Coordinates of C-alpha atoms and ligand atoms in Angstrom, one line a residue:
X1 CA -39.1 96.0 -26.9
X2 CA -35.3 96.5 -28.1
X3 CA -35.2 94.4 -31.2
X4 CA -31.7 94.1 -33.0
X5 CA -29.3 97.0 -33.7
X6 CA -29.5 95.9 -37.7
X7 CA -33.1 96.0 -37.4
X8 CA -33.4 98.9 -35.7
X9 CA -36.1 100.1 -32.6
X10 CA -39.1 98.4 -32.6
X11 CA -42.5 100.2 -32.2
X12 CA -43.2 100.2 -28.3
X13 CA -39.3 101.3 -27.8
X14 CA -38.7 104.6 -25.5
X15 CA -36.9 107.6 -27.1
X16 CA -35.3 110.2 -24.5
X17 CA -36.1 114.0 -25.9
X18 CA -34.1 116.7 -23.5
X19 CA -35.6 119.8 -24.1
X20 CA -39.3 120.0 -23.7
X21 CA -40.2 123.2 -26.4
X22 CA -41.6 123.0 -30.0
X23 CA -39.1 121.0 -31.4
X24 CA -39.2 118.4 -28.6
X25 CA -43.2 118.0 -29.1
X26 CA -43.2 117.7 -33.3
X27 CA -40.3 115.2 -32.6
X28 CA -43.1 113.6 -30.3
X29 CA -45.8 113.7 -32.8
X30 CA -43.8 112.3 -36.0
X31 CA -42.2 109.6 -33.2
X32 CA -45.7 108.2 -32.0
X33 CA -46.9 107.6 -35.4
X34 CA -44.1 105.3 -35.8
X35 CA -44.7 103.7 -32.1
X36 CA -42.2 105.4 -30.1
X37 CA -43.5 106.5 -26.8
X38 CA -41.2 109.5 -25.7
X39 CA -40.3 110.5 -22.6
X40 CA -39.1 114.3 -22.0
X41 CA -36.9 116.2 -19.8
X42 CA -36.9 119.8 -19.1
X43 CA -36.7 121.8 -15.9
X44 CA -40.1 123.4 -16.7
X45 CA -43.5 122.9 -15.2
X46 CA -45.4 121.7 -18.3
X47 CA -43.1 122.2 -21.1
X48 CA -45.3 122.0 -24.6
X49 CA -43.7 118.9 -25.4
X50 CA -44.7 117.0 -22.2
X51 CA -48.4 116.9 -23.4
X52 CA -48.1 115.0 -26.3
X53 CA -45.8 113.2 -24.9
X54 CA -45.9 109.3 -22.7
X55 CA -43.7 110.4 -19.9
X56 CA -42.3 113.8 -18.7
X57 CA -39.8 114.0 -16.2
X58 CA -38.7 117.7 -14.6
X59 CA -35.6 118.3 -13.8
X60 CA -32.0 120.2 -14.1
X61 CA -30.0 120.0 -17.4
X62 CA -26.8 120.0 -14.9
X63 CA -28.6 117.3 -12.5
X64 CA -26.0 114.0 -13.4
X65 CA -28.2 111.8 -11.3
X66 CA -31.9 112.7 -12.7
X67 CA -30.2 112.9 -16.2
X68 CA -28.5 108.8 -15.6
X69 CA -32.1 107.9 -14.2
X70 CA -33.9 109.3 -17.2
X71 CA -31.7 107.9 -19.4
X72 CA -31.9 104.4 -17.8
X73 CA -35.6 104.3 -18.4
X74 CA -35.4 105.0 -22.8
X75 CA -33.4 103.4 -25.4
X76 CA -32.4 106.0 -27.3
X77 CA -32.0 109.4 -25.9
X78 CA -31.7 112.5 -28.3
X79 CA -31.8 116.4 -27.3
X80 CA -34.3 119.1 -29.4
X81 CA -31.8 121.9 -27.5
X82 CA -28.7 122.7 -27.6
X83 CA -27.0 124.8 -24.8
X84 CA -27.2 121.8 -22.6
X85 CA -24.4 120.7 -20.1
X86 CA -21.9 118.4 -21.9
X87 CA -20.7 117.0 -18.6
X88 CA -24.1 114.7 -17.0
X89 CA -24.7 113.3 -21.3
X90 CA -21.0 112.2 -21.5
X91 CA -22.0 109.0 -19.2
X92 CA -24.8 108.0 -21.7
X93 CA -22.2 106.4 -24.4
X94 CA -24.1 105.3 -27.4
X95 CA -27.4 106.0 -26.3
X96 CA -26.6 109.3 -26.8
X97 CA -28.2 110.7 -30.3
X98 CA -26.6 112.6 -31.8
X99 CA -23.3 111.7 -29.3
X100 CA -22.3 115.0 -27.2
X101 CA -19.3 116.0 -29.7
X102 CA -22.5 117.5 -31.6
X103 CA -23.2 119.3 -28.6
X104 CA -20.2 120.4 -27.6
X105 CA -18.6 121.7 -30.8
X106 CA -21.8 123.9 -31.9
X107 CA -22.8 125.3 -28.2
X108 CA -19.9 127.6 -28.3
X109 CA -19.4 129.6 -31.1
X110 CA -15.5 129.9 -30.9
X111 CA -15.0 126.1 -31.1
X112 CA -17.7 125.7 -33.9
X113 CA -15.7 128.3 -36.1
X114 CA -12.4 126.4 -35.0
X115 CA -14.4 123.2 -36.1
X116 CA -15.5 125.0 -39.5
X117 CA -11.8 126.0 -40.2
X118 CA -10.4 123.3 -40.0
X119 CA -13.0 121.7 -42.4
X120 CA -11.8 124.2 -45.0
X121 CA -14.9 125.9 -45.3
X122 CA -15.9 129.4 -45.9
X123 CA -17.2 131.4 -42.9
X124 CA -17.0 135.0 -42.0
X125 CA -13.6 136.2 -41.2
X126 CA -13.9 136.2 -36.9
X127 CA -11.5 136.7 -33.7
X128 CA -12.4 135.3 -30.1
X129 CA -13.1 138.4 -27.9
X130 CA -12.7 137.8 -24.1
X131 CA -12.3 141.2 -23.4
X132 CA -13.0 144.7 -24.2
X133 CA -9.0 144.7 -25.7
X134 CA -9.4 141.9 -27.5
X135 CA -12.3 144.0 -29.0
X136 CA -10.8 146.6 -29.7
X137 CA -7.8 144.3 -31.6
X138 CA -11.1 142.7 -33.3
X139 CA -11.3 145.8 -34.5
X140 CA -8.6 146.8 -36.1
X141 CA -7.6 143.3 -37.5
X142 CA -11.3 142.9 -38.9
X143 CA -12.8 146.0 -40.2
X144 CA -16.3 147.6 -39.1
X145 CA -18.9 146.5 -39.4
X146 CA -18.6 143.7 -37.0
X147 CA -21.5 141.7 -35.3
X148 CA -20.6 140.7 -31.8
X149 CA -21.9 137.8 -30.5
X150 CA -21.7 135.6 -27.2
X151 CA -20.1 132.5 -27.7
X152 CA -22.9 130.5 -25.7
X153 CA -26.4 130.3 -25.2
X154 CA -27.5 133.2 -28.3
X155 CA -30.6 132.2 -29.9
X156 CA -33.1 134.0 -32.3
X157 CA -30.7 137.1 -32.1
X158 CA -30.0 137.2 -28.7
X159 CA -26.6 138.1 -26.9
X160 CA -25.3 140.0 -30.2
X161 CA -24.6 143.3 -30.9
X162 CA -23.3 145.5 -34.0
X163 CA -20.1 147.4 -34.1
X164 CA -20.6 150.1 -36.5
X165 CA -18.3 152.8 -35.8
X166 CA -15.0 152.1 -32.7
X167 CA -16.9 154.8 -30.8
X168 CA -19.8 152.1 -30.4
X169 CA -17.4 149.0 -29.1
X170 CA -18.4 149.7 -25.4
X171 CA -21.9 149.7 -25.6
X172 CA -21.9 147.0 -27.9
X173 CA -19.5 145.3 -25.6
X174 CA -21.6 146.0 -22.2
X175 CA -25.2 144.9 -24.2
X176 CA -23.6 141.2 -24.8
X177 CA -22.8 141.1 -20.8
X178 CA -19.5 141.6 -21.0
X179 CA -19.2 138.1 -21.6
X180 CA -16.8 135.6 -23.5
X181 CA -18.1 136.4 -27.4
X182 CA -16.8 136.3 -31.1
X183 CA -16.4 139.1 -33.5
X184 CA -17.5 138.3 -36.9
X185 CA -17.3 140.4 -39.6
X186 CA -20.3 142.2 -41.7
X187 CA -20.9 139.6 -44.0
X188 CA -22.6 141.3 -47.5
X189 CA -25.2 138.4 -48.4
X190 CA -28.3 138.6 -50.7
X191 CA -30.3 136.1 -49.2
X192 CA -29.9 133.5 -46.3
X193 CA -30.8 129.8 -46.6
X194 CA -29.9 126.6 -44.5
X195 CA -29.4 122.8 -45.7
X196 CA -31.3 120.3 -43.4
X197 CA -29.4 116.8 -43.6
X198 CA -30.1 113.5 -42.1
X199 CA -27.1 111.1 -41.4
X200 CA -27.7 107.4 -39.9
X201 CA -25.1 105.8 -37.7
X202 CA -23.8 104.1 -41.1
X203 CA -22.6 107.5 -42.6
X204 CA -25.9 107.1 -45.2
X205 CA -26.5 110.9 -45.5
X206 CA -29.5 112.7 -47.2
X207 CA -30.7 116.7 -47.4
X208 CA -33.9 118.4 -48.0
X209 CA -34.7 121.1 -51.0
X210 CA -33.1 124.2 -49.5
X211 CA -34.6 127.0 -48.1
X212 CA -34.4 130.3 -48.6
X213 CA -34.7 132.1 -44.9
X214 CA -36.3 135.9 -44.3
X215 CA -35.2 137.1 -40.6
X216 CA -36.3 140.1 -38.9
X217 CA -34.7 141.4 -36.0
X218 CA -32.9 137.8 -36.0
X219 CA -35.9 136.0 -35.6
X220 CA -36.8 133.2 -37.8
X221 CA -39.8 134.8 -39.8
X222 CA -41.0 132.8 -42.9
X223 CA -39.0 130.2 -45.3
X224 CA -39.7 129.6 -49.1
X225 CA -39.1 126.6 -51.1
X226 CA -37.4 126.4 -53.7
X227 CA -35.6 129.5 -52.6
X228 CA -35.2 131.2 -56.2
X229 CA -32.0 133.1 -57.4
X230 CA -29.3 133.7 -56.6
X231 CA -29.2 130.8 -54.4
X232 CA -30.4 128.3 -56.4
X233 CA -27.1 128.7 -58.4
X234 CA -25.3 127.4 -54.8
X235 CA -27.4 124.4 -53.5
X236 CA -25.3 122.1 -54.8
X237 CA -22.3 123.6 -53.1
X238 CA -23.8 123.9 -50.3
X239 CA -25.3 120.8 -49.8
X240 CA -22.1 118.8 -50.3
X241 CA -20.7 121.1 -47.2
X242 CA -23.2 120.0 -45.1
X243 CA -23.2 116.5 -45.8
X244 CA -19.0 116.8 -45.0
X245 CA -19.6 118.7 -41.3
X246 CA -22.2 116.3 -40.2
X247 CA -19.5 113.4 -41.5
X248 CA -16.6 115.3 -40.0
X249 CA -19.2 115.5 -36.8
X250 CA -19.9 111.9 -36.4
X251 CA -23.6 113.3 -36.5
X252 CA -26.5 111.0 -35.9
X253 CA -29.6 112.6 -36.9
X254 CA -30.9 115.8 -38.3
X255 CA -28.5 118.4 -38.8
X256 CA -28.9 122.0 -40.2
X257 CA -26.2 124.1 -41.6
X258 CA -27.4 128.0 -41.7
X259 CA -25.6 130.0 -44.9
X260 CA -25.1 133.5 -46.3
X261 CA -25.7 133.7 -50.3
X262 CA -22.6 135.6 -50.9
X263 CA -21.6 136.6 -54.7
X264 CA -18.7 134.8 -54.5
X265 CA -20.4 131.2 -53.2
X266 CA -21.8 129.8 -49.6
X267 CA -20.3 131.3 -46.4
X268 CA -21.5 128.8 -43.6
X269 CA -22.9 131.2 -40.8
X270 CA -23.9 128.2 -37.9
X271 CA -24.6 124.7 -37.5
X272 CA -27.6 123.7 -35.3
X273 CA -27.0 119.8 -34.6
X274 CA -30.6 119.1 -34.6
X275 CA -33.5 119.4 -36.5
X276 CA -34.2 123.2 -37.2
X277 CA -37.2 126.2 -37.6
X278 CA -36.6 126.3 -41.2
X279 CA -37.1 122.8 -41.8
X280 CA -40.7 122.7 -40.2
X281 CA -42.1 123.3 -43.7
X282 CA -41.2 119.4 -44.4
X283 CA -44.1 118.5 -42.4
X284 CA -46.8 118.9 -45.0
X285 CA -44.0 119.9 -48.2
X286 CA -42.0 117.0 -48.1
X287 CA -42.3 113.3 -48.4
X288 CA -40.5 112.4 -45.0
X289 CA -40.8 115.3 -42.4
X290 CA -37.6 116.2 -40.6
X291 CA -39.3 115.2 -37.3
X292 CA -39.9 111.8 -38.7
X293 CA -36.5 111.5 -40.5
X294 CA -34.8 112.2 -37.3
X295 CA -36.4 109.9 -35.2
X296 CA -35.4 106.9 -37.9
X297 CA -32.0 108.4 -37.9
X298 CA -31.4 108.0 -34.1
X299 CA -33.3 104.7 -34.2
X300 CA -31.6 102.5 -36.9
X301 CA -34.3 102.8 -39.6
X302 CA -33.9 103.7 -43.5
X303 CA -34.0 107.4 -43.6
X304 CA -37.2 107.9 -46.3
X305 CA -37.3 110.3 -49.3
X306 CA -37.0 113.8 -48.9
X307 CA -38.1 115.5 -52.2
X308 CA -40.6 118.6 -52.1
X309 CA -44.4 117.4 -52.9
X310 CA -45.7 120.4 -54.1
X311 CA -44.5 123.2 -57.0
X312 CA -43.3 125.4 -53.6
X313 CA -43.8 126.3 -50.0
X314 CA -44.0 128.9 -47.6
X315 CA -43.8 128.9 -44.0
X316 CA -44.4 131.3 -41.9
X317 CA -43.5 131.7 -38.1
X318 CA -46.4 133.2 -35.6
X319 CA -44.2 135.1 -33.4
X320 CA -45.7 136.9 -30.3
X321 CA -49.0 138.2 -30.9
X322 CA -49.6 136.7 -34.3
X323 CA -51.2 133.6 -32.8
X324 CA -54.0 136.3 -31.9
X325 CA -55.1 135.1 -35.6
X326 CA -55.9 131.7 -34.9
X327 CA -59.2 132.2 -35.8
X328 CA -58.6 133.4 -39.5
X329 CA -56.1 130.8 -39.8
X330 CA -58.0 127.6 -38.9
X331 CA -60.6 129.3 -41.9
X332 CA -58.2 129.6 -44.5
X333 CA -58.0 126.3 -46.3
X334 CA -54.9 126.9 -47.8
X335 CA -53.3 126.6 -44.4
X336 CA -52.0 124.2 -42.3
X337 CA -51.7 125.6 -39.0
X338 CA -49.4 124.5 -35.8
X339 CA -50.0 125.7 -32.7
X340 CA -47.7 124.9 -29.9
X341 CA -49.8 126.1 -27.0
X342 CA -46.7 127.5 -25.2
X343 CA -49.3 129.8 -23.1
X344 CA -47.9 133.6 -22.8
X345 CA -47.9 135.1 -26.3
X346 CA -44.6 137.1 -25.1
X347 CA -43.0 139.3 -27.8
X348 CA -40.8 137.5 -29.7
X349 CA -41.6 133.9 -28.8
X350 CA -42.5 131.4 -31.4
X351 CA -46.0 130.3 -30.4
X352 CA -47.1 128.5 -33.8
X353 CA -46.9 128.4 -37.5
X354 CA -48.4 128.2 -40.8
X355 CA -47.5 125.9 -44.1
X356 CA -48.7 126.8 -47.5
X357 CA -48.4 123.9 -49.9
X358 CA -49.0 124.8 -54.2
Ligands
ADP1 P1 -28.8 132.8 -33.8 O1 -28.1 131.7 -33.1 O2 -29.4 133.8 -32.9 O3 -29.6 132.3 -35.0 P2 -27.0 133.8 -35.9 O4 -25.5 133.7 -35.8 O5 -27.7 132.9 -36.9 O6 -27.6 133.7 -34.5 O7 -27.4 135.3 -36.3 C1 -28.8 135.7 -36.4 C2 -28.9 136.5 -37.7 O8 -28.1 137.7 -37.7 C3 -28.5 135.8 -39.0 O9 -29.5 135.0 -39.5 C4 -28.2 137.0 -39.9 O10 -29.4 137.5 -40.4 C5 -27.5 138.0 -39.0 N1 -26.1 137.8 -39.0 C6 -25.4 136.9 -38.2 N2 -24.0 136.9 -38.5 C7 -23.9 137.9 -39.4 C8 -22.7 138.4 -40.1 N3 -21.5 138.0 -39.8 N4 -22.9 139.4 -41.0 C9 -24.2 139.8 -41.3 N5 -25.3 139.4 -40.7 C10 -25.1 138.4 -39.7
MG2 MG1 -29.0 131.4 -36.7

């Protein structure tokens, strides 16, 4: 079904998704309305993905040989995850979606600040801590308050820890695991926001209306669009940065770019190389999802039009319990609702989530 590269995948073609949670089965969804049957790997039993999904095959992420054999069965093969060994995707060349630079520069926190540097953007002011002396010279060379964080496999707040006073460097230093981290400074921000781009393979690049991002105990909880003052001011800013790191990247696909609203201007916090929580309002809020935008990215379509097609949106995360509402939801017609039936309504997982469209 592989038709030419100028023409891009036909319908029927076979997309590789490694990593089998929410992101994985929305990526599913957008690519079977376009004809794509996906195939996805993940070393879960049934992973939410796999059921709205053609093929699911289990297995390791570190597993070379079940990775090659996967891969040998799809055309394209692109990742909804990203703490994934770099070592079994290197072998995959160009069918490799974003390719594994993407990977491997924004998996580990030191390199992705290294990577940021050298682009010349703003970030907070950090030092690699490997152990508790390097800490403590953290410290000292950075000022308190400092956040902590591991430089692999943190998500939704996990593996960081504040430094508020030097008497609390220990703890902070045994709750992270004692592991290989980064201390970043306290950044003083009025809001948070990210920039979702898409980039084809051609270096066309094109971003979403920003979004202003509300956390609570470093979980994701709702996004609002347009994001009002004081970052509107920024966007523009902000955007061009993006558009430069996934150039600088070599990015194929979705990208998101995470920021602090600072007075003085954007201060990039993290890049996620793929498409994001805080671009899930797109689905119903903008012309071209980012589900759908990244699946013509990675498969040599045009990328569509991304402009907001209400007056603003709000989304809102069901974390944990919240999906106990489902009821209510499904009633109120101002809703659209998502539900990722992810079993276990565990504190803190994302089980679902709601779009509000005016
Ligand atoms: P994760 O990978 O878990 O999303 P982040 O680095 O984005 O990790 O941190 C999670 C949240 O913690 C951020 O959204 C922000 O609210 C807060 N945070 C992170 N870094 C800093 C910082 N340097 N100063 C102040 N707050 C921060
Ligand atoms: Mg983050």
């Amino acid at each position: 079904m592989r038709s030419s590269e100028a023409a891009g995948l036909a319908p029927g073609s076979t997309i590789g998704i490694i990593g089998g949670g929410q992101l994985g089965r929305m990526l599913a969804l957008a690519a079977a309305q376009l004809g794509y049957r996906c195939h996805i790997f993940d070393p879960h039993e049934a992973p939410c993905a796999a059921e709205v999904a053609a093929i699911f095959t289990r297995g390791s992420f570190d597993d070379s040989g079940a990775i090659a054999a996967f891969a040998a069965a799809c055309d394209v093969v692109t990742f909804e995850f990203e703490n994934l060994p770099a070592a079994p995707l290197e072998a995959l060349g160009h069918k490799m979606r974003p390719a594994v630079r993407s990977l491997t520069v924004t998996q580990d926190r030191a390199v992705e600040k290294r990577f940021l540097d050298e682009a010349g953007v703003r970030i907070a002011p950090w030092a690699a801590v490997d152990d508790r002396e390097a800490l403590d010279a953290a410290i000292e060379r950075l000022g308190l308050p400092l956040l902590l964080k591991t430089r692999r496999f943190g998500y939704d707040g996990k593996g960081q820890a504040w430094v508020r006073a030097p008497e609390e460097a220990a703890a902070a230093w045994a709750a992270i695991g004692q592991r290989p981290a980064v201390a970043e400074k306290g950044m003083d921000f009025s809001a948070e926001y990210s920039v979702i781009v898409a980039r084809t393979a051609d270096g066309h690049c094109s971003a979403w209306p920003v979004s202003r991002n509300i956390h609570e105990g470093g979980i994701l909880r709702r996004s609002e669009i347009p994001p009002g003052a004081p970052i509107d001011a920024q966007v523009s800013q902000a955007v061009e940065i993006a558009a430069l790191l996934a150039e600088r990247l070599g990015h194929v696909g979705v990208m998101t770019v995470e920021y602090f609203a600072c007075a003085d201007g954007p201060v990039v916090n993290e890049i996620a190389p793929r498409v994001h929580n805080s671009g899930h309002w797109t689905i119903e809020g903008a012309a071209t999802s980012q589900f759908e935008q990244h699946v013509r990215a990675i498969c040599g379509l045009p990328l569509r039009d991304t402009r907001l097609v209400g007056q603003a949106v709000v989304m809102d995360n069901l974390i944990g319990d919240d999906v106990g509402q489902w009821d209510a939801l499904v009633a109120d017609p101002n809703a659209r609702v998502h539900f990722y039936n992810k079993g276990e309504a565990r504190p803190g997982r994302k089980m679902g989530h709601v779009t509000r469209v005016r």
